[in-house]
PDB file of C-alpha atoms in Angstrom:
ATOM      1  CA  UNK A   1     102.580  90.757 120.563  1.00 66.00           C
ATOM      2  CA  UNK A   2     101.615  93.326 117.903  1.00 84.00           C
ATOM      3  CA  UNK A   3      98.671  93.151 116.118  1.00 95.00           C
ATOM      4  CA  UNK A   4      99.591  93.468 111.830  1.00 97.00           C
ATOM      5  CA  UNK A   5      98.268  93.480 109.085  1.00 98.00           C
ATOM      6  CA  UNK A   6      99.359  91.912 105.972  1.00 98.00           C
ATOM      7  CA  UNK A   7      98.511  91.282 102.724  1.00 98.00           C
ATOM      8  CA  UNK A   8      96.831  88.175 101.536  1.00 98.00           C
ATOM      9  CA  UNK A   9      96.137  87.166  97.702  1.00 98.00           C
ATOM     10  CA  UNK A  10      94.200  84.144  96.487  1.00 98.00           C
ATOM     11  CA  UNK A  11      95.823  83.561  93.186  1.00 98.00           C
ATOM     12  CA  UNK A  12      94.101  82.865  89.767  1.00 98.00           C
ATOM     13  CA  UNK A  13      95.283  78.482  89.963  1.00 98.00           C
ATOM     14  CA  UNK A  14      92.739  78.207  93.460  1.00 98.00           C
ATOM     15  CA  UNK A  15      89.802  80.688  92.449  1.00 98.00           C
ATOM     16  CA  UNK A  16      90.054  78.683  88.927  1.00 98.00           C
ATOM     17  CA  UNK A  17      89.311  75.258  91.948  1.00 98.00           C
ATOM     18  CA  UNK A  18      86.429  77.421  94.237  1.00 98.00           C
ATOM     19  CA  UNK A  19      89.105  77.169  97.103  1.00 98.00           C
ATOM     20  CA  UNK A  20      88.441  80.835  98.252  1.00 98.00           C
ATOM     21  CA  UNK A  21      86.151  79.958 100.945  1.00 98.00           C
ATOM     22  CA  UNK A  22      88.388  76.397 102.374  1.00 98.00           C
ATOM     23  CA  UNK A  23      91.407  79.045 102.020  1.00 98.00           C
ATOM     24  CA  UNK A  24      89.936  81.711 104.242  1.00 98.00           C
ATOM     25  CA  UNK A  25      88.774  78.763 107.038  1.00 98.00           C
ATOM     26  CA  UNK A  26      92.414  77.963 107.322  1.00 98.00           C
ATOM     27  CA  UNK A  27      93.238  81.581 107.433  1.00 98.00           C
ATOM     28  CA  UNK A  28      90.446  82.349 110.248  1.00 98.00           C
ATOM     29  CA  UNK A  29      91.250  79.102 111.707  1.00 98.00           C
ATOM     30  CA  UNK A  30      95.218  80.543 112.712  1.00 97.00           C
ATOM     31  CA  UNK A  31      93.691  83.568 114.504  1.00 97.00           C
ATOM     32  CA  UNK A  32      93.401  85.871 111.016  1.00 98.00           C
ATOM     33  CA  UNK A  33      90.480  88.229 110.627  1.00 97.00           C
ATOM     34  CA  UNK A  34      89.532  89.165 107.131  1.00 97.00           C
ATOM     35  CA  UNK A  35      89.289  93.007 107.423  1.00 97.00           C
ATOM     36  CA  UNK A  36      88.675  93.518 103.753  1.00 98.00           C
ATOM     37  CA  UNK A  37      88.034  91.414 100.703  1.00 98.00           C
ATOM     38  CA  UNK A  38      87.681  91.540  96.852  1.00 98.00           C
ATOM     39  CA  UNK A  39      88.064  89.960  93.773  1.00 98.00           C
ATOM     40  CA  UNK A  40      89.782  91.414  91.146  1.00 98.00           C
ATOM     41  CA  UNK A  41      91.016  90.576  87.720  1.00 98.00           C
ATOM     42  CA  UNK A  42      94.637  92.169  86.875  1.00 98.00           C
ATOM     43  CA  UNK A  43      95.330  93.682  84.223  1.00 98.00           C
ATOM     44  CA  UNK A  44      98.624  93.390  82.888  1.00 98.00           C
ATOM     45  CA  UNK A  45      99.575  97.098  84.170  1.00 98.00           C
ATOM     46  CA  UNK A  46      98.933  95.905  87.698  1.00 98.00           C
ATOM     47  CA  UNK A  47     100.682  93.293  87.614  1.00 98.00           C
ATOM     48  CA  UNK A  48     103.936  94.781  86.459  1.00 97.00           C
ATOM     49  CA  UNK A  49     103.320  97.229  89.127  1.00 97.00           C
ATOM     50  CA  UNK A  50     102.891  95.349  91.881  1.00 97.00           C
ATOM     51  CA  UNK A  51     105.874  92.498  91.155  1.00 96.00           C
ATOM     52  CA  UNK A  52     108.533  95.402  89.904  1.00 96.00           C
ATOM     53  CA  UNK A  53     110.298  94.204  92.071  1.00 93.00           C
ATOM     54  CA  UNK A  54     110.877  90.430  90.318  1.00 94.00           C
ATOM     55  CA  UNK A  55     111.402  92.296  87.172  1.00 96.00           C
ATOM     56  CA  UNK A  56     114.805  90.574  85.311  1.00 95.00           C
ATOM     57  CA  UNK A  57     114.408  87.301  87.031  1.00 95.00           C
ATOM     58  CA  UNK A  58     113.200  84.708  84.408  1.00 95.00           C
ATOM     59  CA  UNK A  59     109.842  83.934  85.690  1.00 94.00           C
ATOM     60  CA  UNK A  60     108.864  87.708  85.745  1.00 96.00           C
ATOM     61  CA  UNK A  61     107.428  87.289  82.919  1.00 97.00           C
ATOM     62  CA  UNK A  62     105.254  83.765  83.410  1.00 96.00           C
ATOM     63  CA  UNK A  63     104.432  85.455  87.044  1.00 96.00           C
ATOM     64  CA  UNK A  64     102.423  88.681  84.560  1.00 97.00           C
ATOM     65  CA  UNK A  65     100.900  85.994  82.526  1.00 98.00           C
ATOM     66  CA  UNK A  66      99.681  83.400  85.225  1.00 98.00           C
ATOM     67  CA  UNK A  67      98.822  86.832  87.919  1.00 98.00           C
ATOM     68  CA  UNK A  68      96.402  88.332  85.052  1.00 98.00           C
ATOM     69  CA  UNK A  69      94.808  84.723  83.212  1.00 98.00           C
ATOM     70  CA  UNK A  70      92.446  84.823  85.871  1.00 98.00           C
ATOM     71  CA  UNK A  71      90.290  86.499  88.876  1.00 98.00           C
ATOM     72  CA  UNK A  72      92.582  86.596  91.920  1.00 98.00           C
ATOM     73  CA  UNK A  73      91.257  87.492  95.611  1.00 98.00           C
ATOM     74  CA  UNK A  74      92.995  90.107  97.211  1.00 98.00           C
ATOM     75  CA  UNK A  75      92.586  90.797 101.343  1.00 98.00           C
ATOM     76  CA  UNK A  76      93.669  92.118 104.171  1.00 98.00           C
ATOM     77  CA  UNK A  77      94.293  90.122 107.329  1.00 98.00           C
ATOM     78  CA  UNK A  78      94.920  91.491 110.402  1.00 98.00           C
ATOM     79  CA  UNK A  79      96.075  89.805 114.199  1.00 98.00           C
ATOM     80  CA  UNK A  80      98.632  88.922 116.647  1.00 97.00           C
ATOM     81  CA  UNK A  81     101.713  88.735 114.132  1.00 97.00           C
ATOM     82  CA  UNK A  82      99.859  88.540 111.328  1.00 98.00           C
ATOM     83  CA  UNK A  83     102.722  88.433 108.936  1.00 98.00           C
ATOM     84  CA  UNK A  84     104.554  85.392 110.175  1.00 97.00           C
ATOM     85  CA  UNK A  85     101.132  83.716 110.964  1.00 98.00           C
ATOM     86  CA  UNK A  86     100.059  83.803 107.041  1.00 98.00           C
ATOM     87  CA  UNK A  87     103.667  82.577 105.908  1.00 98.00           C
ATOM     88  CA  UNK A  88     102.957  79.437 108.508  1.00 98.00           C
ATOM     89  CA  UNK A  89      99.585  79.280 106.919  1.00 98.00           C
ATOM     90  CA  UNK A  90     101.399  79.842 103.367  1.00 98.00           C
ATOM     91  CA  UNK A  91     103.480  77.188 103.792  1.00 98.00           C
ATOM     92  CA  UNK A  92     106.603  76.963 101.639  1.00 97.00           C
ATOM     93  CA  UNK A  93     106.773  78.618  98.587  1.00 95.00           C
ATOM     94  CA  UNK A  94     107.082  75.335  96.243  1.00 96.00           C
ATOM     95  CA  UNK A  95     104.239  73.161  97.943  1.00 97.00           C
ATOM     96  CA  UNK A  96     106.922  70.216  97.370  1.00 97.00           C
ATOM     97  CA  UNK A  97     108.742  71.595 100.705  1.00 97.00           C
ATOM     98  CA  UNK A  98     105.282  72.676 102.490  1.00 97.00           C
ATOM     99  CA  UNK A  99     104.544  71.250 105.433  1.00 97.00           C
ATOM    100  CA  UNK A 100     101.903  68.566 105.722  1.00 97.00           C
ATOM    101  CA  UNK A 101      98.148  70.842 106.265  1.00 97.00           C
ATOM    102  CA  UNK A 102      99.253  74.011 104.557  1.00 98.00           C
ATOM    103  CA  UNK A 103      97.780  76.079 102.158  1.00 98.00           C
ATOM    104  CA  UNK A 104     100.250  75.391  99.718  1.00 98.00           C
ATOM    105  CA  UNK A 105     100.928  71.771 100.486  1.00 98.00           C
ATOM    106  CA  UNK A 106      97.148  70.787 100.330  1.00 98.00           C
ATOM    107  CA  UNK A 107      96.258  73.323  97.285  1.00 98.00           C
ATOM    108  CA  UNK A 108      99.040  73.850  95.623  1.00 97.00           C
ATOM    109  CA  UNK A 109     100.196  72.758  92.034  1.00 96.00           C
ATOM    110  CA  UNK A 110     103.945  73.984  91.396  1.00 95.00           C
ATOM    111  CA  UNK A 111     105.921  76.706  92.270  1.00 93.00           C
ATOM    112  CA  UNK A 112     103.835  79.034  90.730  1.00 94.00           C
ATOM    113  CA  UNK A 113     100.867  78.059  90.947  1.00 97.00           C
ATOM    114  CA  UNK A 114     100.983  77.947  94.730  1.00 97.00           C
ATOM    115  CA  UNK A 115      97.372  79.676  95.607  1.00 98.00           C
ATOM    116  CA  UNK A 116      98.174  82.005  97.192  1.00 98.00           C
ATOM    117  CA  UNK A 117     100.448  85.150  98.351  1.00 98.00           C
ATOM    118  CA  UNK A 118     101.308  86.888 101.481  1.00 98.00           C
ATOM    119  CA  UNK A 119     103.927  90.260 102.447  1.00 98.00           C
ATOM    120  CA  UNK A 120     107.309  89.230 103.430  1.00 97.00           C
ATOM    121  CA  UNK A 121     107.521  91.686 106.206  1.00 97.00           C
ATOM    122  CA  UNK A 122     105.845  95.390 107.201  1.00 97.00           C
ATOM    123  CA  UNK A 123     106.978  97.450 105.182  1.00 97.00           C
ATOM    124  CA  UNK A 124     105.944  95.692 101.528  1.00 97.00           C
ATOM    125  CA  UNK A 125     102.622  94.432 103.654  1.00 98.00           C
ATOM    126  CA  UNK A 126     101.642  98.534 104.082  1.00 98.00           C
ATOM    127  CA  UNK A 127     102.835  99.188 100.653  1.00 97.00           C
ATOM    128  CA  UNK A 128     101.019  95.902  98.940  1.00 98.00           C
ATOM    129  CA  UNK A 129      97.919  96.928 101.080  1.00 98.00           C
ATOM    130  CA  UNK A 130      98.146 100.738  99.526  1.00 97.00           C
ATOM    131  CA  UNK A 131      98.274  99.330  96.185  1.00 97.00           C
ATOM    132  CA  UNK A 132      95.418  96.946  96.264  1.00 98.00           C
ATOM    133  CA  UNK A 133      92.530  99.008  98.500  1.00 98.00           C
ATOM    134  CA  UNK A 134      91.877 102.202  99.215  1.00 95.00           C
ATOM    135  CA  UNK A 135      91.388 103.253 102.757  1.00 92.00           C
ATOM    136  CA  UNK A 136      88.186 103.505 103.066  1.00 94.00           C
ATOM    137  CA  UNK A 137      87.550  99.848 102.139  1.00 95.00           C
ATOM    138  CA  UNK A 138      89.146  98.805 104.837  1.00 94.00           C
ATOM    139  CA  UNK A 139      87.065  97.838 108.012  1.00 85.00           C
ATOM    140  CA  UNK A 140      88.731  98.613 111.286  1.00 73.00           C
TER     141      UNK A 140
END
């Protein structure tokens, strides 16, 4: 199995409810290692750049408003099949559809306020990590 890296974002709804530690504990229990982490507050231009792929979709403006409404925690996770493992721990995008015991089922409020984001593919992970971190910020 391949060691990979993926980006994880703990969203404003979760940071507001002080869930960072509980989310990190679940990621680590799943065998993912947090090799870089920082709390930031995106400006609108940051969110626009990060979510450019969603531009033109009906939820785009609300997504930008939400992701700039409070601090977020961006992380680089590392481990065997980290992308798939992170997505499994997160659960389905909509908390209603997520499996019991997943982050989104247990902490998500709705489809948008679902507590976490995770990269969906190796190319996306590489791009998202490069957007959020300088190489010197990543240990390992």
